[in-house]
Amino acid sequence: MVEGLGKGFDSTAVAFHRDGELVLDACVVTIGAFDGVHRGHQELLRQTIAAAQRSGVPAVVYTFDPPPKVYFGQAEALIPLREKLERIATFAPDHVVVADFNQIYVRRTAADFLAELQRLHPREVIVGEDFRFGSCKGGTALLLRQHFNTRILPPVRCSNGEIVSSSRIRALRRSGLAAAASALENWRDIVTVPSANRPSLVELEVASQ
């Protein structure tokens, strides 16, 4: 476990890494901001972990801190990094990679990101259809598919057909519709899963730099 990325956490359940540190012979990986770890993100996590278990390889979650929209001043984070990692860890992936999304990382090209991903030797990459990567969002899910076995999941929709997204949750919160926002996050249902089926949650101390 990397110092500062999960101090006190049961690392036998989940190992935390900074970007560029993890090297694997094989895995299944999902990539995204995972801000709020809402119902759409939860589907990515479930599909990734199920695919990894079927293949007998580690499940990897690759995320960013802060989320890109937050870094560019386009939105406020739904939850702090510590809580995001705690929520992701509830699904029990083997590894979580946290990329420090800063002025240096922003300049990385799509090719740079693909090279880092290659170090994980993914048997499958699972992302949402709106996933973008690299400077100026030059990389798309379709570009990923040219380099890796990539599964692109359709968006999760709520009962009225609207897409579940971090942006929609923020809008509902701003409108004072906290209950509707909470329903899209669906977190209360997740945390009621029997503790035997998920790792123990403890306070995470995450390095701010």
Backbone as a ProteinNet text record, in pm:
[ID]
protein_1_A
[PRIMARY]
MVEGLGKGFDSTAVAFHRDGELVLDACVVTIGAFDGVHRGHQELLRQTIAAAQRSGVPAVVYTFDPPPKVYFGQAEALIPLREKLERIATFAPDHVVVADFNQIYVRRTAADFLAELQRLHPREVIVGEDFRFGSCKGGTALLLRQHFNTRILPPVRCSNGEIVSSSRIRALRRSGLAAAASALENWRDIVTVPSANRPSLVELEVASQ
[TERTIARY]
84.2	0	87.9	48.3	124.4	93.4	196.9	176.9	91.8	-10.4	-96.1	-218.2	-224.3	-339.6	-438.1	-426.1	-522.9	-472.3	-413	-354.3	-460.1	-429.5	-522.4	-621.9	-623.4	-719.4	-668.5	-758.5	-722.5	-673.6	-543	-486.4	-493.1	-528.5	-547.1	-671.7	-761.4	-882.5	-861.9	-804.1	-784.6	-646.4	-572.5	-442.4	-455.7	-402	-411.2	-276.9	-282.4	-160.2	-176.5	-64	-61.7	-46.2	-83.1	-72.4	73	91.9	224.4	297.1	244.5	313.8	278.1	156.2	108.7	147.8	204.4	236.4	179.1	102.2	38.7	59.8	52.8	61.7	-71.7	-181	-315.2	-412.7	-525	-628.4	-751.1	-857.1	-969.3	-976.8	-984.8	-977.8	-1095.3	-1146.6	-1245	-1185.1	-1221.5	-1159.5	-1267.8	-1250.9	-1346	-1325	-1396	-1386.1	-1455.3	-1562.7	-1637.5	-1677.4	-1710.8	-1751.1	-1889.7	-1896.7	-2022.4	-2045.5	-1973.5	-1992.4	-2142.3	-2209	-2353.2	-2390.4	-2517.8	-2566.8	-2496.8	-2464.6	-2392.1	-2252.8	-2183.6	-2049.7	-2056	-2158.2	-2171.5	-2184.3	-2251.2	-2263.4	-2127.5	-2046.5	-1911.5	-1830.3	-1840.1	-1764.8	-1809.7	-1940.1	-1990.8	-1946	-1959.5	-1922.8	-1772.8	-1691.9	-1546.5	-1505.8	-1559.2	-1520.7	-1572.3	-1691.6	-1744.3	-1658.4	-1617.3	-1534.4	-1398.5	-1341.4	-1211.8	-1221.8	-1329.5	-1347.1	-1364.4	-1435.7	-1452	-1317.9	-1231.4	-1101.5	-993	-1020.8	-921.2	-804.8	-834.4	-731	-775.6	-683.7	-721.5	-816.8	-902.5	-990.2	-927.1	-916.7	-850.6	-948.5	-952.8	-1029.5	-929.9	-936	-845.9	-930	-895.2	-974.8	-884.5	-945.7	-872.2	-906.2	-806	-826.8	-753.7	-827.8	-973.8	-1034.1	-1165.8	-1228.5	-1198.5	-1178	-1141.9	-1232.8	-1365.1	-1455.9	-1432.2	-1394.5	-1365.6	-1235.8	-1134.3	-1005.8	-1023.4	-1105.7	-1124.7	-1228.1	-1278.6	-1372.3	-1512	-1545.2	-1676.4	-1780.3	-1735.3	-1826.9	-1758.4	-1837.9	-1786.2	-1794.8	-1696.5	-1697.5	-1819.6	-1881.3	-1996.9	-1955.6	-1839.8	-1788.5	-1636.7	-1575.5	-1429.5	-1364.1	-1235	-1162.8	-1169.5	-1153	-1155.4	-1284.5	-1396.1	-1524.5	-1540.2	-1488.6	-1496.2	-1420.9	-1300	-1222.9	-1292	-1353.8	-1425.2	-1542.7	-1613.9	-1727.8	-1680.1	-1576.3	-1523	-1477.7	-1410.8	-1359.3	-1470	-1590.5	-1703.9	-1730.4	-1697.8	-1719.2	-1604	-1498.1	-1385.4	-1309.4	-1266.4	-1169.9	-1035.3	-944.8	-813.1	-721.3	-732.7	-645.3	-725.9	-688.7	-742.8	-624.1	-622.6	-518.3	-578.1	-511.8	-558	-457.8	-499	-413.8	-428.4	-315.9	-315.8	-341.7	-466	-505.6	-464.4	-345.8	-289.1	-241.4	-169.4	-128.6	-32.9	40.1	128.7	48.8	-41.6	-121.7	-208.2	-259.3	-347	-277.5	-146.3	-72.3	-43.3	-73.2	-47	-136.7	-77.9	-153.6	-230.4	-318.2	-389.5	-291	-184.5	-82.2	-11.9	12.5	74.2	-13.7	-143.6	-236.3	-241.7	-245.4	-248.3	-123.4	-8.6	116.5	111.6	54.8	42.2	-52.3	-161.9	-259	-197.8	-108.9	-44.7	34.4	85.2	161.9	74.7	-55.9	-148.1	-185.7	-152	-185	-331.5	-423.5	-564.5	-617.5	-685.5	-755.9	-885.2	-936.5	-1056.8	-1055.5	-1098.1	-1117.2	-1266.1	-1323.7	-1467.2	-1487.9	-1555.3	-1577.5	-1718.4	-1761	-1885.8	-1866.4	-1974.8	-1963	-1915.1	-1924.2	-1879.3	-1736.7	-1664.1	-1528.4	-1434.8	-1354.4	-1253.6	-1122.2	-1010.5	-881.2	-779	-670.3	-565.8	-595.9	-493.7	-509.5	-616.8	-696.5	-806.7	-906.9	-913	-1006	-988.7	-861.1	-833.6	-861.5	-866.2	-892.6	-1037.5	-1093.2	-1231.2	-1236.7	-1353.4	-1372.6	-1346	-1378.4	-1353.5	-1203.4	-1125.2	-980	-924.9	-977.9	-937.6	-958.9	-1069.8	-1105.6	-1005.9	-936.3	-836.2	-709.9	-691.7	-570.1	-594.4	-714.8	-745.4	-884.2	-904.7	-1038.9	-1123.6	-1211.8	-1284.2	-1434	-1496.5	-1642.1	-1695.3	-1782.9	-1839.1	-1982.2	-2006.4	-2138.9	-2229.3	-2354.7	-2450	-2479.4	-2529.3	-2558.4	-2671.6	-2663.6	-2772.8	-2879.8	-3003.1	-3113	-3205.6	-3264.5	-3359.9	-3496.7	-3595.5	-3725.4	-3793.7	-3764.8	-3827.8	-3745.4	-3636.4	-3558	-3440	-3427.3	-3314.4	-3186.4	-3072.9	-2943.9	-2898.4	-2850.4	-2792.9	-2651.4	-2624	-2492.6	-2460.5	-2331.5	-2289.5	-2347.9	-2354.3	-2408.2	-2554.8	-2631.1	-2773.2	-2789.5	-2706	-2712.8	-2681.9	-2581.8	-2551.1	-2669.9	-2733.2	-2846.6	-2962	-2986.9	-3093.4	-3060.6	-2936.5	-2896.2	-2916.3	-2876.3	-2891.6	-3037.8	-3123.4	-3266.6	-3333.5	-3255	-3309.9	-3376.4	-3354.2	-3416.4	-3318.2	-3285.5	-3183.4	-3224.2	-3352.2	-3397.9	-3383.7	-3415.8	-3402.6	-3256.2	-3170	-3026.8	-2974.6	-3018.9	-2975.6	-3020.8	-3138.7	-3189.5	-3100.6	-3045.4	-2957.8	-2823.3	-2778	-2654.1	-2675.6	-2793.5	-2830	-2736.7	-2677.4	-2575	-2630.6	-2745.2	-2800.7	-2826.8	-2868.9	-2892.5	-2761.4	-2654.8	-2526.5	-2470.2	-2474.7	-2410.6	-2489	-2607.8	-2680.7	-2647.9	-2558.4	-2513.2	-2447.9	-2475.8	-2414.2	-2263	-2206.9	-2064.2	-1975.9	-2026.2	-1945.8	-1918.4	-2001	-1987.1	-1910.1	-1857.2	-1780.5	-1669.6	-1562.6	-1453.1	-1494.6	-1426.4	-1451.1	-1414.7	-1498.8	-1472.5	-1408.2	-1297.6	-1230.1	-1197.4	-1156.7	-1125.2	-998.6	-1007.7	-891.7	-826.7	-695.7	-621.2	-545.8	-589.2	-534.6	-446.6	-327.9	-235.6	-299.5	-285.8	-349.2	-264	-131.7	-48.1	-62.6
-118.7	0	123.9	226.1	348.9	435.1	484.8	567.4	688.4	713.9	829	801.5	686.2	657	561.9	537.5	450.9	408.4	501	469.5	412.1	296.5	232.9	142.5	141.7	59	-84.1	-178	-319	-344.8	-334	-343.1	-483.8	-583.3	-716.9	-721.4	-623.4	-617	-530.2	-412.2	-317.5	-254.4	-250	-183.3	-51.8	55.9	188.5	227.9	297.4	334.6	472.7	542.7	661.8	618.8	709.2	675.4	648.5	550.4	514.3	414.3	382.1	292.2	145.1	118.6	-19.5	-84.7	-204	-286.4	-425.2	-476	-606.8	-689.2	-821.1	-911	-921.9	-895.9	-903.2	-840.3	-793	-736.8	-705.7	-664.1	-596	-460	-352.1	-218.2	-133.7	-52.7	49.1	184.5	285.9	418.1	524	621.5	731.5	820.3	932.9	1025	967.3	892.5	828.7	928.5	1051.2	1151.8	1118.5	1086.5	1047	897.9	824.5	678.6	647.5	711.5	697.9	568.1	553.5	427.5	390.1	488.5	459.1	407.1	471.1	424.9	285.5	262.3	133	20.2	47	-55.2	-84.2	20	-0.2	-86.9	-58.1	-134	-279.7	-301.9	-440	-519.1	-458.4	-527.8	-558.1	-464.9	-483.5	-595.8	-594.6	-695.3	-833	-839.7	-967.7	-1023	-935.6	-980.2	-1028.1	-957	-997.2	-1133	-1153.5	-1280.6	-1394.8	-1371.2	-1475.6	-1513	-1415.3	-1439.1	-1477.9	-1465	-1499.1	-1401.2	-1272	-1168.7	-1055.8	-967.1	-856.7	-757.7	-698.7	-589.5	-457.9	-365.2	-237.1	-123.3	-26.6	96.2	210.5	283.1	396.6	523.4	612.6	733.6	855.2	972.9	1098.2	1182.9	1255.4	1348.7	1479.4	1591.1	1598	1549.6	1530.2	1498.7	1609.7	1576.7	1677.8	1800.9	1781.3	1897	1987.4	1928.7	2007.9	2085.2	2021.3	2087	2209.2	2195.6	2304.5	2407.3	2391.4	2488.3	2480	2367.4	2351.9	2293.4	2245.3	2182.1	2169.7	2142.9	2112.3	1961.4	1906.9	1762.3	1724.7	1612.8	1565.6	1514.6	1448.3	1394.9	1411.8	1417.3	1426.8	1295.8	1302.7	1184.2	1070	1100.6	993.8	913.9	984.7	915.6	841.3	898.9	829.6	697.2	699	575.1	474.6	525.5	437.4	369.4	446.9	389.5	288.7	323.1	229.3	100.8	114.6	-2.5	-95.5	-43.5	-126.3	-237.2	-212.6	-312.5	-412.2	-388.7	-481.6	-508.8	-404.2	-428.9	-467.3	-518.6	-554.2	-432.8	-342.1	-225.2	-100.9	11.2	141.6	232.6	288.8	383	523.6	613.7	752.3	841.8	898	989.4	1130.1	1193.6	1330.9	1423.1	1468	1547.2	1692.2	1728.1	1861.1	1919	2031.2	2098.4	2014.7	1923.9	1834.6	1723.5	1662.9	1553.2	1600.5	1722.5	1776.3	1781.2	1797.3	1807.5	1671.1	1564.4	1431.9	1405.3	1347.1	1317.7	1186.4	1161.7	1034.3	918.7	937.9	833.2	805.8	909.8	891.9	803.9	831.2	753.6	608.7	587.5	451.4	374.2	442.8	377.7	336.5	422.4	385.5	267.3	270.7	162.2	29.7	35.2	-86.5	-156.2	-80.4	-138.2	-229.2	-213.4	-298.7	-425.1	-429.5	-543.5	-586	-493.4	-528.4	-627.8	-728.4	-818.8	-754.7	-662	-589.5	-454.4	-351.3	-217.8	-187.3	-142.9	-115.8	31.1	104.4	247.3	284.8	404.6	459.7	519.7	537.7	583.5	727.9	806.2	944.8	961.4	853	861.7	931	1024.6	1095.5	1094.8	1100.2	1102.3	1175.4	1218.5	1290.2	1438.9	1517.3	1662.2	1697.6	1799.5	1845.1	1733.5	1634	1521.3	1452.8	1441	1384.6	1236.9	1164.7	1021.8	990.1	894	852.5	703.2	657.9	515.3	436.4	494.4	426.2	414.9	514.3	505.6	395.8	386.2	277.3	142.8	130.7	3	-35.3	63.1	33.9	-27.9	-13.3	-61	-174.1	-179.1	-279	-338	-457.2	-514.8	-427.3	-348.6	-246.5	-269.2	-267.2	-275.2	-138.2	-83.3	49.1	31.1	66.8	47.8	166.1	140.1	249.9	316.9	440.5	508.5	440.4	447.7	399.5	508.8	470	567.2	542.5	649.7	635.2	599.1	586.3	533.7	620.3	751.7	837.8	849.7	770.3	765.1	859.2	946.9	1039.4	969.8	1013.1	952.9	990.5	891.5	916.1	969.2	1088.5	1149.8	1238	1265.1	1354.9	1494.2	1537.3	1670.4	1680.2	1575	1577.9	1578.4	1504.1	1502.6	1642	1709.8	1845.9	1938.8	1926.8	2012.4	1989.6	1863.9	1833.4	1890.7	1881	1938	2088.7	2155.6	2301.7	2343.5	2256.5	2286.1	2247.7	2199	2160	2024.2	1946.7	1813.9	1707.6	1713.9	1625.4	1479.2	1450.6	1311.2	1251.5	1331.2	1282.7	1260.4	1350.8	1334.4	1209.5	1186.1	1068.8	939.8	943.2	823.9	788.5	889.6	861.9	807.5	856.4	801.9	658.9	631.8	495.8	442.2	531.1	484.2	416.1	457.8	395.2	246.9	210.8	69	-9.4	52.5	-17	-44	54.3	38.4	-52.8	-95.2	-190.7	-335.1	-354.7	-489.9	-550.2	-677.2	-737.8	-720.7	-690.2	-658.8	-774.6	-898.3	-1013.6	-1011.7	-935.2	-932.2	-811.5	-730.9	-614.4	-589.7	-522.2	-496	-397.3	-401.3	-305.4	-166.5	-66.6	70.5	141.9	207	283.4	418.5	508.5	643.9	642.7	698.2	705	840.8	842.5	966.3	975.4	1065.6	1073.3	1195.8	1175.4	1285.9	1390	1515	1623	1668.6	1640.2	1687.9	1599
0	0	0	-74.8	-81.4	39.5	105	222.6	187.8	269.7	248.5	163.3	97.3	12.6	76.7	202.3	267.3	403.4	476.1	606.3	698.7	756.8	847.5	778.5	645	572.2	563	559.4	546	404	383.4	248.4	192	273.8	218	130.5	148.7	67.6	-55.7	-37.3	-147.1	-133.9	-243.8	-245.9	-321.4	-264.4	-324.5	-384.4	-499.9	-570.7	-632.5	-649.9	-733.1	-879.8	-970.6	-1113	-1149.9	-1237.8	-1283.8	-1197.5	-1080.1	-987.8	-1008	-1049.8	-1055.3	-1187.1	-1177.8	-1294.4	-1270.2	-1366.3	-1351.8	-1478.8	-1462.7	-1578	-1650.9	-1578.5	-1636.3	-1538.4	-1589.1	-1502	-1586.7	-1519.9	-1583.8	-1515.4	-1594.2	-1536.7	-1582.2	-1489.8	-1523.5	-1489.9	-1566.8	-1554.9	-1550.1	-1458.8	-1454.6	-1334.4	-1333.4	-1220.2	-1096.6	-1116.1	-1006.2	-897.8	-937.5	-839.9	-786.8	-659.1	-596.8	-594.8	-680.4	-692.9	-700	-796.2	-809.8	-882.3	-913	-969.6	-1100	-1182.3	-1305.6	-1278.3	-1183.5	-1144.9	-1082.9	-1003.9	-937.8	-1039.9	-1151.1	-1255.4	-1318.5	-1341.2	-1392.2	-1296.7	-1167.7	-1068.5	-1065.2	-1065.6	-1061.6	-1185.2	-1300.7	-1424	-1427.5	-1380.3	-1379.6	-1286.1	-1166.6	-1068.3	-1110.1	-1167.1	-1214.2	-1327.5	-1421.3	-1533.7	-1484.7	-1387.1	-1332.2	-1263	-1189	-1120	-1218.8	-1328.4	-1429.6	-1493	-1509.7	-1573.3	-1474.9	-1345.5	-1244.8	-1240	-1268	-1266.4	-1174.9	-1135	-1046.1	-1112.8	-1030.5	-1073.6	-1032.2	-1126.9	-1102.3	-1130.1	-1039.5	-1059.7	-1071.9	-1183.6	-1208.5	-1202.2	-1107.7	-1092.2	-1077.8	-1065.2	-1067.6	-945.9	-896.2	-785.7	-814.2	-822.1	-817.7	-949.2	-953.5	-1081.7	-1182	-1308.6	-1407.7	-1409	-1402.1	-1403.1	-1283.2	-1170.6	-1051.1	-1070.8	-1126.7	-1150.5	-1240.9	-1344.2	-1439.8	-1393	-1271.1	-1216.5	-1273.8	-1333.6	-1395.9	-1299.6	-1185.7	-1090.3	-954.7	-854.3	-722.3	-700.6	-630.2	-603.2	-519.8	-554.1	-477.1	-340.4	-334.5	-208.6	-207.1	-88.6	-82.3	-124.4	-157.7	-204.8	-104.5	21.6	122.1	114.6	101.6	95.1	-36.6	-145	-273.4	-268.2	-213	-202.4	-111.7	-7.5	84.5	14.8	-64.8	-138.8	-243.2	-317.1	-416.4	-349.3	-234.7	-164.1	-117.8	-98.4	-58.7	-160.1	-286.5	-391.4	-400.7	-322.7	-309.4	-438.6	-511.2	-619.3	-557.7	-636.3	-584.1	-573.3	-670.1	-673.4	-708.9	-647.9	-685.6	-715.7	-836	-877.5	-874.1	-803.9	-794.7	-867.2	-979.4	-1055.2	-999.1	-970.8	-921.1	-1040.7	-1053.6	-1169.9	-1146.2	-1197.3	-1175	-1307.6	-1301.4	-1425.3	-1508.9	-1444.6	-1518.6	-1585.4	-1508.2	-1561.3	-1678.2	-1668.8	-1772.7	-1908.7	-1908.6	-2034.7	-2097.1	-2027	-2082.1	-2202.6	-2305.2	-2426.8	-2411.4	-2506.4	-2508.6	-2519.4	-2598.3	-2613.5	-2481.6	-2402.4	-2270.4	-2181.9	-2185.6	-2102.2	-2148.7	-2278.4	-2331.2	-2290.5	-2288.1	-2247.6	-2101.3	-2017.7	-1876.4	-1859.9	-1932.4	-1923.4	-1967.9	-2064.6	-2114.4	-2005.2	-1907.8	-1797	-1708.8	-1720.4	-1644.2	-1721.8	-1850.5	-1937.3	-1921.2	-1944.1	-1922.8	-2025	-1976.6	-2066.9	-2115.4	-2033.2	-2071.7	-2001.1	-2073.5	-2017.8	-2025.6	-1914.4	-1910.2	-1874	-1963.1	-1941.4	-1985.2	-1945.7	-1994.8	-2133.1	-2205.7	-2343.8	-2355.3	-2246.6	-2250.4	-2200	-2178.4	-2124	-2221.8	-2170.1	-2247.3	-2170.2	-2241.6	-2174.4	-2259.9	-2196.3	-2267.3	-2277.7	-2309.8	-2320.1	-2421.7	-2386.3	-2472.3	-2501.7	-2412.5	-2428.1	-2563.3	-2604.6	-2736.1	-2748.8	-2635.5	-2640.4	-2608	-2677.7	-2656.3	-2626.4	-2587.2	-2564.4	-2692.1	-2806.4	-2934.3	-2961.6	-2920.7	-2935	-2844	-2723	-2633.9	-2701.7	-2769.8	-2833.7	-2943	-3000.3	-3101.9	-3042.8	-2910.5	-2845.2	-2745	-2689.5	-2587.3	-2612.9	-2559.6	-2557.6	-2465.5	-2522.9	-2447.1	-2453.7	-2337.1	-2330.1	-2290.8	-2371.8	-2347.3	-2297.2	-2170.7	-2112.4	-2144.1	-2174.2	-2194.4	-2060.4	-2063.4	-1937.4	-1861.2	-1730.5	-1645.6	-1640.7	-1653.3	-1652.3	-1534.1	-1484.1	-1374.8	-1431.7	-1345.7	-1387.9	-1493.3	-1494.5	-1594.9	-1723.1	-1731.4	-1852.7	-1858.3	-1759.3	-1759.1	-1715.1	-1773.7	-1743.5	-1603.1	-1530.4	-1397.8	-1417.6	-1368.2	-1384.4	-1265.2	-1246.6	-1139	-1161.7	-1286.7	-1318.4	-1277.6	-1302.7	-1265.7	-1114.4	-1045.4	-899.3	-843.6	-900.6	-856.4	-879.6	-995.6	-1027.9	-930.7	-896.2	-800.5	-663	-623.5	-494.4	-492.6	-602.6	-609.5	-604	-653.8	-653.7	-522.9	-427.4	-298.2	-297.4	-402.5	-412.7	-364.3	-236.6	-180.1	-187.7	-166.1	-168.1	-308.1	-410	-548	-583	-537	-561.1	-493	-370.4	-295.2	-362.7	-423.1	-492.5	-611.5	-680	-793.3	-745.9	-630.2	-574.8	-526.6	-470.3	-429.1	-321.6	-243.3	-152.3	-27.6	18.1	139.4	118.4	-3.5	-31.7	-31.2	-79.9	-87.2	50.9	138.8	269	362.5	322.5	404.1	367.7	269.6	236.9	361.2	395.7	513.8	513.3	629	638.5	594.7	603.3	562.2	412.8	337.5	193	141.4	232.3	190.5	292.4	251	343.7	451.2	565	670.4	622	654.5	616.1	733.6	708.7	811.7	755.8	841.1	797.3	714.7	593.9	505.6	517.8	527.3	529.1	398.2	311.5	176.8	164	108.1	89.5	-1.5	37.2	-38.6	-155.7	-151.9	-261.8	-384.2
[MASK]
+++++++++++++++++++++++++++++++++++++++++++++++++++++++++++++++++++++++++++++++++++++++++++++++++++++++++++++++++++++++++++++++++++++++++++++++++++++++++++++++++++++++++++++++++++++++++++++++++++++++++++++++++

